[in-house]
Coordinates of N, CA, C and O in Angstrom, one line a residue:
M15 N 255.5 -37.4 -140.4 CA 256.3 -37.6 -141.6 C 256.1 -39.1 -142.0 O 256.1 -39.9 -141.1
D16 N 256.2 -39.3 -143.3 CA 255.8 -40.7 -143.7 C 257.0 -41.6 -143.8 O 256.9 -42.7 -144.4
G17 N 258.1 -41.2 -143.3 CA 259.3 -42.1 -143.3 C 260.2 -41.8 -144.4 O 261.3 -42.3 -144.5
H18 N 259.8 -41.0 -145.4 CA 260.7 -40.7 -146.5 C 261.5 -39.5 -146.1 O 261.1 -38.6 -145.4
R19 N 262.7 -39.5 -146.6 CA 263.7 -38.4 -146.3 C 263.3 -37.2 -147.2 O 262.9 -37.3 -148.3
T20 N 263.3 -36.0 -146.5 CA 263.1 -34.8 -147.3 C 264.4 -34.0 -147.2 O 265.1 -34.1 -146.2
P21 N 264.5 -33.1 -148.1 CA 265.7 -32.2 -148.0 C 265.8 -31.5 -146.7 O 264.8 -31.0 -146.2
A22 N 267.0 -31.4 -146.1 CA 267.2 -30.8 -144.8 C 266.6 -29.4 -144.7 O 266.2 -29.0 -143.7
G23 N 266.7 -28.7 -145.8 CA 266.3 -27.3 -145.8 C 264.8 -27.0 -146.2 O 264.4 -25.9 -146.3
S24 N 264.1 -28.1 -146.4 CA 262.7 -27.9 -146.9 C 261.9 -27.2 -145.8 O 262.0 -27.4 -144.6
A25 N 260.9 -26.4 -146.3 CA 260.1 -25.6 -145.4 C 259.2 -26.6 -144.5 O 259.0 -26.3 -143.3
A26 N 258.7 -27.7 -145.1 CA 257.9 -28.6 -144.4 C 258.7 -29.3 -143.3 O 258.2 -29.4 -142.2
R27 N 260.0 -29.6 -143.6 CA 260.8 -30.2 -142.5 C 261.1 -29.3 -141.4 O 261.0 -29.6 -140.2
R28 N 261.4 -28.0 -141.8 CA 261.7 -27.0 -140.8 C 260.5 -26.8 -139.9 O 260.6 -26.7 -138.7
A29 N 259.3 -26.8 -140.5 CA 258.1 -26.6 -139.7 C 257.8 -27.8 -138.8 O 257.5 -27.6 -137.6
A30 N 258.1 -29.0 -139.3 CA 257.9 -30.2 -138.5 C 258.9 -30.2 -137.3 O 258.6 -30.5 -136.2
L31 N 260.1 -29.8 -137.6 CA 261.2 -29.7 -136.5 C 260.8 -28.6 -135.5 O 261.1 -28.8 -134.3
D32 N 260.2 -27.6 -135.9 CA 259.7 -26.5 -135.0 C 258.7 -27.1 -134.1 O 258.6 -26.8 -132.9
V33 N 257.8 -27.9 -134.6 CA 256.8 -28.6 -133.8 C 257.4 -29.6 -132.8 O 257.0 -29.6 -131.6
V34 N 258.4 -30.3 -133.2 CA 259.1 -31.2 -132.3 C 259.7 -30.4 -131.2 O 259.6 -30.8 -130.0
E35 N 260.3 -29.3 -131.5 CA 260.9 -28.4 -130.4 C 259.8 -28.0 -129.4 O 260.0 -28.0 -128.2
E36 N 258.7 -27.6 -130.0 CA 257.6 -27.1 -129.1 C 257.1 -28.3 -128.2 O 256.8 -28.1 -127.0
K37 N 256.9 -29.5 -128.8 CA 256.5 -30.6 -128.1 C 257.5 -31.1 -127.0 O 257.1 -31.5 -125.9
A38 N 258.8 -31.0 -127.4 CA 259.8 -31.3 -126.4 C 259.8 -30.4 -125.2 O 259.9 -30.8 -124.1
A39 N 259.6 -29.1 -125.5 CA 259.5 -28.1 -124.4 C 258.3 -28.4 -123.6 O 258.4 -28.3 -122.3
A40 N 257.2 -28.8 -124.2 CA 256.0 -29.1 -123.4 C 256.2 -30.3 -122.6 O 255.8 -30.4 -121.4
M41 N 257.0 -31.3 -123.1 CA 257.3 -32.5 -122.3 C 258.1 -32.1 -121.1 O 257.9 -32.6 -120.0
C42 N 259.1 -31.2 -121.3 CA 259.9 -30.7 -120.1 C 259.1 -30.1 -119.1 O 259.3 -30.3 -117.9
R43 N 258.1 -29.2 -119.5 CA 257.2 -28.6 -118.5 C 256.4 -29.6 -117.8 O 256.2 -29.5 -116.6
S44 N 255.9 -30.6 -118.6 CA 255.1 -31.7 -117.9 C 255.9 -32.4 -116.9 O 255.5 -32.8 -115.8
E45 N 257.2 -32.7 -117.3 CA 258.0 -33.5 -116.4 C 258.3 -32.7 -115.1 O 258.4 -33.2 -114.0
Q46 N 258.4 -31.4 -115.3 CA 258.6 -30.5 -114.1 C 257.4 -30.6 -113.1 O 257.5 -30.7 -111.9
Q47 N 256.2 -30.6 -113.7 CA 255.0 -30.8 -112.9 C 254.9 -32.1 -112.3 O 254.6 -32.3 -111.1
V48 N 255.3 -33.2 -113.0 CA 255.4 -34.5 -112.4 C 256.4 -34.6 -111.3 O 256.1 -35.2 -110.2
C49 N 257.5 -34.0 -111.5 CA 258.5 -34.0 -110.4 C 258.1 -33.2 -109.2 O 258.3 -33.6 -108.0
W50 N 257.3 -32.1 -109.4 CA 256.7 -31.5 -108.2 C 255.8 -32.4 -107.4 O 255.9 -32.5 -106.2
A51 N 255.0 -33.1 -108.2 CA 254.0 -34.0 -107.5 C 254.8 -35.2 -106.8 O 254.4 -35.5 -105.7
L52 N 255.8 -35.7 -107.5 CA 256.5 -36.8 -106.9 C 257.2 -36.3 -105.6 O 257.3 -37.0 -104.6
A53 N 257.9 -35.2 -105.7 CA 258.6 -34.6 -104.6 C 257.6 -34.4 -103.4 O 257.9 -34.7 -102.3
R54 N 256.5 -33.8 -103.7 CA 255.5 -33.5 -102.6 C 254.9 -34.8 -102.0 O 254.5 -34.8 -100.9
G55 N 254.9 -35.8 -102.8 CA 254.4 -37.1 -102.3 C 255.4 -37.7 -101.3 O 255.0 -38.5 -100.5
I56 N 256.7 -37.3 -101.4 CA 257.7 -37.8 -100.5 C 257.7 -36.9 -99.3 O 257.8 -37.4 -98.1
D57 N 257.7 -35.6 -99.5 CA 257.7 -34.7 -98.4 C 257.1 -33.4 -98.9 O 257.5 -32.9 -100.0
A58 N 256.2 -32.8 -98.1 CA 255.5 -31.6 -98.5 C 256.4 -30.4 -98.9 O 256.1 -29.5 -99.7
A59 N 257.6 -30.3 -98.3 CA 258.5 -29.2 -98.5 C 259.6 -29.5 -99.6 O 260.4 -28.7 -99.9
M60 N 259.6 -30.7 -100.1 CA 260.7 -31.1 -101.0 C 260.6 -30.4 -102.4 O 259.5 -30.3 -103.0
E61 N 261.7 -29.9 -102.9 CA 261.8 -29.3 -104.2 C 261.9 -30.4 -105.2 O 262.4 -31.5 -105.0
P62 N 261.4 -30.1 -106.4 CA 261.5 -31.2 -107.5 C 262.9 -31.5 -107.8 O 263.2 -32.7 -108.1
A63 N 263.8 -30.6 -107.8 CA 265.2 -30.9 -108.1 C 265.8 -31.9 -107.0 O 266.6 -32.7 -107.3
A64 N 265.3 -31.7 -105.8 CA 265.7 -32.7 -104.8 C 265.2 -34.1 -105.0 O 265.9 -35.0 -104.8
Y65 N 264.0 -34.2 -105.6 CA 263.5 -35.5 -106.0 C 264.4 -36.1 -107.1 O 264.8 -37.2 -107.0
S66 N 264.8 -35.2 -108.0 CA 265.7 -35.7 -109.1 C 267.0 -36.2 -108.5 O 267.6 -37.2 -109.0
V67 N 267.6 -35.5 -107.5 CA 268.8 -36.0 -106.8 C 268.5 -37.3 -106.2 O 269.3 -38.3 -106.3
L68 N 267.4 -37.5 -105.5 CA 267.1 -38.7 -104.8 C 267.0 -39.9 -105.8 O 267.5 -40.9 -105.6
A69 N 266.3 -39.6 -106.9 CA 266.1 -40.6 -107.9 C 267.4 -41.0 -108.6 O 267.7 -42.2 -108.9
A70 N 268.3 -40.0 -108.8 CA 269.6 -40.3 -109.4 C 270.4 -41.1 -108.5 O 271.1 -42.1 -108.9
V71 N 270.4 -40.9 -107.2 CA 271.2 -41.7 -106.2 C 270.6 -43.2 -106.3 O 271.4 -44.1 -106.2
R72 N 269.3 -43.3 -106.4 CA 268.7 -44.6 -106.6 C 269.2 -45.3 -107.8 O 269.5 -46.5 -107.8
M73 N 269.3 -44.6 -108.9 CA 269.7 -45.2 -110.2 C 271.2 -45.4 -110.2 O 271.7 -46.5 -110.6
L74 N 272.0 -44.5 -109.7 CA 273.5 -44.6 -109.7 C 274.1 -45.5 -108.6 O 275.2 -46.0 -108.7
G75 N 273.4 -45.5 -107.5 CA 274.0 -46.1 -106.3 C 274.8 -45.1 -105.6 O 274.8 -43.9 -105.9
P76 N 275.6 -45.6 -104.6 CA 276.4 -44.6 -103.9 C 277.4 -43.9 -104.8 O 278.0 -44.5 -105.7
C77 N 277.4 -42.6 -104.7 CA 278.2 -41.7 -105.6 C 278.5 -40.4 -104.9 O 277.9 -40.0 -104.0
R78 N 279.5 -39.8 -105.5 CA 279.9 -38.5 -105.0 C 279.0 -37.4 -105.5 O 278.3 -37.5 -106.5
V79 N 279.0 -36.3 -104.8 CA 278.2 -35.1 -105.2 C 278.6 -34.7 -106.6 O 277.7 -34.3 -107.4
T80 N 279.9 -34.7 -106.9 CA 280.4 -34.3 -108.2 C 279.8 -35.2 -109.3 O 279.4 -34.7 -110.3
D81 N 279.7 -36.5 -109.0 CA 279.1 -37.4 -110.0 C 277.6 -37.1 -110.2 O 277.1 -37.2 -111.3
L82 N 276.9 -36.9 -109.1 CA 275.5 -36.5 -109.2 C 275.3 -35.3 -110.0 O 274.4 -35.2 -110.9
A83 N 276.1 -34.2 -109.7 CA 276.0 -33.0 -110.5 C 276.2 -33.2 -112.0 O 275.4 -32.7 -112.8
A84 N 277.2 -34.0 -112.3 CA 277.4 -34.3 -113.7 C 276.3 -35.0 -114.4 O 275.9 -34.8 -115.5
S85 N 275.8 -36.0 -113.6 CA 274.7 -36.9 -114.1 C 273.4 -36.1 -114.4 O 272.7 -36.3 -115.3
L86 N 273.2 -35.1 -113.5 CA 271.9 -34.3 -113.5 C 272.1 -33.0 -114.3 O 271.1 -32.4 -114.6
G87 N 273.3 -32.7 -114.7 CA 273.5 -31.4 -115.4 C 273.2 -30.2 -114.5 O 272.7 -29.2 -114.9
M88 N 273.6 -30.4 -113.2 CA 273.3 -29.3 -112.2 C 274.7 -28.9 -111.6 O 275.7 -29.6 -111.7
G89 N 274.7 -27.7 -111.0 CA 275.9 -27.3 -110.4 C 276.2 -28.0 -109.1 O 275.2 -28.4 -108.4
K90 N 277.4 -28.2 -108.7 CA 277.8 -28.9 -107.5 C 277.2 -28.2 -106.3 O 276.7 -28.9 -105.4
P91 N 277.2 -26.9 -106.2 CA 276.6 -26.3 -105.0 C 275.1 -26.6 -104.9 O 274.6 -26.8 -103.8
A92 N 274.4 -26.6 -106.0 CA 273.0 -26.8 -105.9 C 272.7 -28.3 -105.5 O 271.9 -28.5 -104.6
V93 N 273.5 -29.2 -106.0 CA 273.3 -30.6 -105.6 C 273.7 -30.8 -104.2 O 273.0 -31.5 -103.4
S94 N 274.8 -30.1 -103.7 CA 275.1 -30.2 -102.3 C 274.0 -29.7 -101.4 O 273.7 -30.3 -100.4
G95 N 273.4 -28.6 -101.8 CA 272.2 -28.1 -101.0 C 271.1 -29.1 -101.0 O 270.5 -29.3 -99.9
H96 N 270.8 -29.8 -102.1 CA 269.7 -30.8 -102.1 C 270.1 -32.0 -101.3 O 269.3 -32.5 -100.6
V97 N 271.4 -32.4 -101.4 CA 271.8 -33.5 -100.6 C 271.7 -33.2 -99.1 O 271.2 -34.0 -98.3
A98 N 272.0 -32.0 -98.7 CA 271.9 -31.5 -97.3 C 270.4 -31.6 -96.8 O 270.1 -32.1 -95.8
A99 N 269.5 -31.1 -97.7 CA 268.1 -31.1 -97.4 C 267.6 -32.5 -97.3 O 266.8 -32.8 -96.4
L100 N 268.0 -33.4 -98.2 CA 267.5 -34.8 -98.2 C 268.1 -35.5 -96.9 O 267.5 -36.4 -96.4
H101 N 269.3 -35.1 -96.5 CA 269.9 -35.7 -95.3 C 269.1 -35.3 -94.1 O 268.8 -36.1 -93.2
R102 N 268.7 -34.0 -94.0 CA 267.8 -33.5 -92.9 C 266.5 -34.3 -92.9 O 266.0 -34.5 -91.8
L103 N 266.0 -34.7 -94.0 CA 264.8 -35.4 -94.1 C 265.0 -36.9 -93.7 O 264.0 -37.7 -93.7
G104 N 266.2 -37.3 -93.6 CA 266.5 -38.7 -93.3 C 266.5 -39.6 -94.5 O 266.3 -40.8 -94.3
L105 N 266.6 -39.1 -95.7 CA 266.5 -39.9 -96.9 C 267.8 -40.2 -97.5 O 267.9 -41.2 -98.2
L106 N 268.8 -39.4 -97.2 CA 270.2 -39.7 -97.7 C 271.2 -39.6 -96.5 O 270.9 -38.9 -95.6
E107 N 272.3 -40.2 -96.7 CA 273.4 -40.1 -95.7 C 274.7 -40.1 -96.5 O 274.7 -40.5 -97.7
R108 N 275.7 -39.7 -95.8 CA 277.1 -39.8 -96.4 C 277.8 -41.0 -96.0 O 277.8 -41.4 -94.8
G109 N 278.2 -41.8 -97.0 CA 278.9 -43.0 -96.7 C 280.3 -42.8 -96.2 O 280.8 -41.7 -96.2
M110 N 281.0 -43.9 -95.9 CA 282.4 -43.8 -95.4 C 283.4 -44.0 -96.5 O 283.1 -44.7 -97.4
T111 N 284.5 -43.3 -96.4 CA 285.6 -43.5 -97.3 C 286.9 -43.2 -96.6 O 286.9 -42.6 -95.6
D112 N 288.0 -43.8 -97.2 CA 289.3 -43.5 -96.6 C 289.9 -42.2 -97.1 O 290.8 -41.6 -96.5
D113 N 289.3 -41.6 -98.2 CA 289.7 -40.4 -98.7 C 289.2 -39.2 -97.9 O 288.7 -39.3 -96.8
D114 N 289.4 -38.0 -98.5 CA 289.0 -36.8 -97.7 C 287.5 -36.7 -97.7 O 286.8 -37.4 -98.4
E115 N 287.0 -35.8 -96.9 CA 285.6 -35.6 -96.6 C 284.8 -35.3 -97.9 O 283.7 -35.7 -98.0
R116 N 285.4 -34.6 -98.8 CA 284.7 -34.2 -100.1 C 284.3 -35.4 -100.9 O 283.4 -35.3 -101.8
S117 N 285.0 -36.5 -100.8 CA 284.7 -37.6 -101.7 C 283.8 -38.7 -101.0 O 283.6 -39.7 -101.6
R118 N 283.2 -38.4 -99.9 CA 282.3 -39.3 -99.2 C 281.1 -39.5 -100.1 O 280.5 -38.6 -100.5
P119 N 280.8 -40.8 -100.4 CA 279.6 -41.0 -101.3 C 278.3 -40.7 -100.6 O 278.2 -40.8 -99.4
V120 N 277.3 -40.3 -101.4 CA 276.0 -40.1 -101.0 C 275.2 -41.4 -101.2 O 275.3 -42.1 -102.2
V121 N 274.5 -41.9 -100.1 CA 273.8 -43.1 -100.2 C 272.4 -42.9 -99.7 O 272.1 -42.1 -98.8
L122 N 271.5 -43.7 -100.2 CA 270.1 -43.7 -99.7 C 270.0 -44.4 -98.3 O 270.7 -45.4 -98.1
T123 N 269.2 -43.8 -97.5 CA 268.9 -44.5 -96.2 C 267.8 -45.5 -96.6 O 267.2 -45.5 -97.7
D124 N 267.5 -46.4 -95.6 CA 266.4 -47.3 -95.9 C 265.1 -46.6 -96.1 O 264.3 -47.0 -97.0
E125 N 264.9 -45.5 -95.4 CA 263.6 -44.7 -95.6 C 263.7 -44.0 -96.9 O 262.6 -44.0 -97.6
G126 N 264.8 -43.5 -97.3 CA 264.9 -42.9 -98.7 C 264.7 -43.9 -99.8 O 264.0 -43.6 -100.7
L127 N 265.2 -45.1 -99.6 CA 264.9 -46.2 -100.6 C 263.5 -46.5 -100.7 O 262.9 -46.6 -101.8
R128 N 262.8 -46.6 -99.5 CA 261.4 -47.0 -99.5 C 260.6 -45.9 -100.2 O 259.7 -46.2 -101.0
R129 N 260.9 -44.6 -99.8 CA 260.1 -43.5 -100.4 C 260.3 -43.3 -101.9 O 259.3 -43.1 -102.6
V130 N 261.5 -43.4 -102.3 CA 261.8 -43.2 -103.8 C 261.2 -44.4 -104.6 O 260.7 -44.2 -105.7
D131 N 261.3 -45.6 -104.1 CA 260.7 -46.7 -104.8 C 259.2 -46.6 -104.8 O 258.6 -47.0 -105.8
A132 N 258.6 -46.1 -103.7 CA 257.1 -46.0 -103.7 C 256.7 -44.9 -104.8 O 255.8 -45.1 -105.5
A133 N 257.5 -43.8 -104.8 CA 257.2 -42.7 -105.8 C 257.4 -43.3 -107.2 O 256.5 -43.0 -108.1
R134 N 258.4 -44.0 -107.5 CA 258.6 -44.6 -108.8 C 257.5 -45.6 -109.2 O 257.1 -45.7 -110.3
A135 N 257.1 -46.4 -108.2 CA 256.0 -47.3 -108.5 C 254.7 -46.6 -108.8 O 254.0 -47.0 -109.8
R136 N 254.4 -45.5 -108.1 CA 253.2 -44.7 -108.5 C 253.4 -44.1 -109.9 O 252.4 -44.1 -110.6
R137 N 254.5 -43.7 -110.2 CA 254.8 -43.1 -111.5 C 254.6 -44.1 -112.6 O 254.0 -43.9 -113.7
R138 N 255.1 -45.3 -112.4 CA 255.0 -46.4 -113.4 C 253.5 -46.8 -113.5 O 253.0 -47.0 -114.6
R139 N 252.8 -46.9 -112.4 CA 251.3 -47.1 -112.5 C 250.6 -46.1 -113.3 O 249.7 -46.4 -114.2
D140 N 251.0 -44.8 -113.1 CA 250.4 -43.7 -113.9 C 250.7 -43.8 -115.4 O 249.8 -43.7 -116.2
F141 N 251.9 -44.2 -115.7 CA 252.3 -44.3 -117.1 C 251.5 -45.5 -117.7 O 251.0 -45.3 -118.8
R142 N 251.4 -46.6 -117.0 CA 250.6 -47.7 -117.6 C 249.2 -47.3 -117.8 O 248.6 -47.7 -118.8
R143 N 248.6 -46.6 -116.9 CA 247.2 -46.2 -117.0 C 247.1 -45.2 -118.2 O 246.1 -45.3 -119.0
Q144 N 248.0 -44.3 -118.3 CA 247.9 -43.3 -119.4 C 248.1 -43.9 -120.7 O 247.5 -43.4 -121.7
L145 N 248.8 -45.0 -120.8 CA 249.1 -45.6 -122.1 C 248.3 -46.9 -122.3 O 248.5 -47.6 -123.3
E146 N 247.4 -47.2 -121.5 CA 246.7 -48.5 -121.5 C 245.9 -48.7 -122.8 O 245.7 -49.8 -123.3
G147 N 245.4 -47.6 -123.5 CA 244.7 -47.7 -124.7 C 245.6 -47.8 -126.0 O 245.1 -48.0 -127.1
W148 N 246.9 -47.7 -125.8 CA 247.8 -47.7 -126.9 C 248.0 -49.2 -127.3 O 248.1 -50.1 -126.5
E149 N 248.2 -49.4 -128.6 CA 248.6 -50.7 -129.1 C 250.1 -50.9 -128.7 O 250.9 -50.0 -128.6
Q150 N 250.4 -52.2 -128.5 CA 251.7 -52.6 -128.1 C 252.8 -52.1 -129.1 O 253.8 -51.6 -128.7
A151 N 252.5 -52.2 -130.4 CA 253.4 -51.7 -131.4 C 253.7 -50.2 -131.3 O 254.8 -49.8 -131.5
D152 N 252.7 -49.5 -130.9 CA 252.9 -48.0 -130.7 C 253.8 -47.7 -129.5 O 254.6 -46.8 -129.6
V153 N 253.6 -48.5 -128.5 CA 254.5 -48.3 -127.3 C 255.9 -48.7 -127.6 O 256.8 -47.9 -127.3
V154 N 256.1 -49.7 -128.4 CA 257.5 -50.1 -128.8 C 258.1 -49.1 -129.7 O 259.2 -48.7 -129.5
D155 N 257.3 -48.5 -130.6 CA 257.7 -47.4 -131.5 C 258.1 -46.2 -130.6 O 259.1 -45.5 -130.9
L156 N 257.3 -45.9 -129.7 CA 257.5 -44.7 -128.8 C 258.9 -44.9 -128.1 O 259.7 -43.9 -128.0
V157 N 259.1 -46.1 -127.6 CA 260.4 -46.3 -126.9 C 261.5 -46.1 -127.8 O 262.5 -45.4 -127.5
A158 N 261.5 -46.6 -129.0 CA 262.6 -46.5 -130.0 C 262.8 -45.0 -130.3 O 263.9 -44.5 -130.4
L159 N 261.7 -44.3 -130.6 CA 261.8 -42.9 -131.0 C 262.3 -42.0 -129.9 O 263.1 -41.2 -130.1
L160 N 261.8 -42.3 -128.7 CA 262.3 -41.5 -127.5 C 263.7 -41.8 -127.3 O 264.5 -40.8 -126.9
S161 N 264.1 -43.0 -127.4 CA 265.6 -43.4 -127.2 C 266.4 -42.7 -128.2 O 267.5 -42.1 -127.9
R162 N 266.0 -42.7 -129.5 CA 266.8 -42.0 -130.5 C 266.8 -40.5 -130.3 O 267.8 -39.8 -130.4
F163 N 265.7 -39.9 -129.9 CA 265.6 -38.5 -129.6 C 266.5 -38.1 -128.5 O 267.3 -37.2 -128.6
N164 N 266.4 -38.9 -127.4 CA 267.3 -38.5 -126.2 C 268.7 -38.7 -126.6 O 269.6 -37.8 -126.1
A165 N 269.1 -39.7 -127.3 CA 270.5 -39.8 -127.7 C 271.0 -38.6 -128.6 O 272.1 -38.1 -128.3
A166 N 270.2 -38.2 -129.5 CA 270.5 -37.1 -130.4 C 270.6 -35.8 -129.5 O 271.5 -35.0 -129.7
Y167 N 269.6 -35.7 -128.7 CA 269.5 -34.4 -127.9 C 270.7 -34.3 -126.9 O 271.3 -33.2 -126.8
L168 N 271.1 -35.4 -126.3 CA 272.2 -35.4 -125.4 C 273.5 -35.3 -126.1 O 274.5 -34.7 -125.5
A169 N 273.6 -35.7 -127.3 CA 274.9 -35.7 -128.1 C 275.1 -34.3 -128.7 O 276.2 -33.9 -129.1
A170 N 274.0 -33.5 -128.8 CA 274.1 -32.2 -129.5 C 274.9 -31.2 -128.6 O 274.9 -31.3 -127.4
E171 N 275.6 -30.3 -129.3 CA 276.2 -29.2 -128.5 C 275.2 -28.2 -128.2 O 274.4 -27.7 -129.0
L172 N 275.1 -27.9 -126.9 CA 274.1 -26.9 -126.5 C 274.7 -25.5 -126.6 O 275.9 -25.3 -126.4
P173 N 273.8 -24.5 -126.9 CA 274.3 -23.1 -127.0 C 274.8 -22.6 -125.7 O 274.5 -23.0 -124.6

């Protein structure tokens, strides 16, 4: 679209928005494949959702399972299961607290930190390589557009 506003109900706009939905769905599928690869790079048996939990703990710092579940949009039982699996792999541990057992924070072990940081570094190298032919202005525009899209997407009421 050329930057001009078109009536919200126009056929061309609806068609363009349909393509946006298709491309967003394709990005989600691509991200799932990337998460599979990242998870397998950490441990051959790791599920991609467990990688997401590991990466979220890296981003959020020590946090409760409830906070992780809310951040990831996952159910608490599923997150608890991933936390248990990551604990068995020696990548996460439960921190100490004066409160009850359920509020013990989830924290990365040194090995978990090393592995998730290595996976993120590989991912960043891949992104840089994939976008190396892009003009700087296009990358800046992509950041702005993705940020706007994510904000609108997350603010929307889901069915």
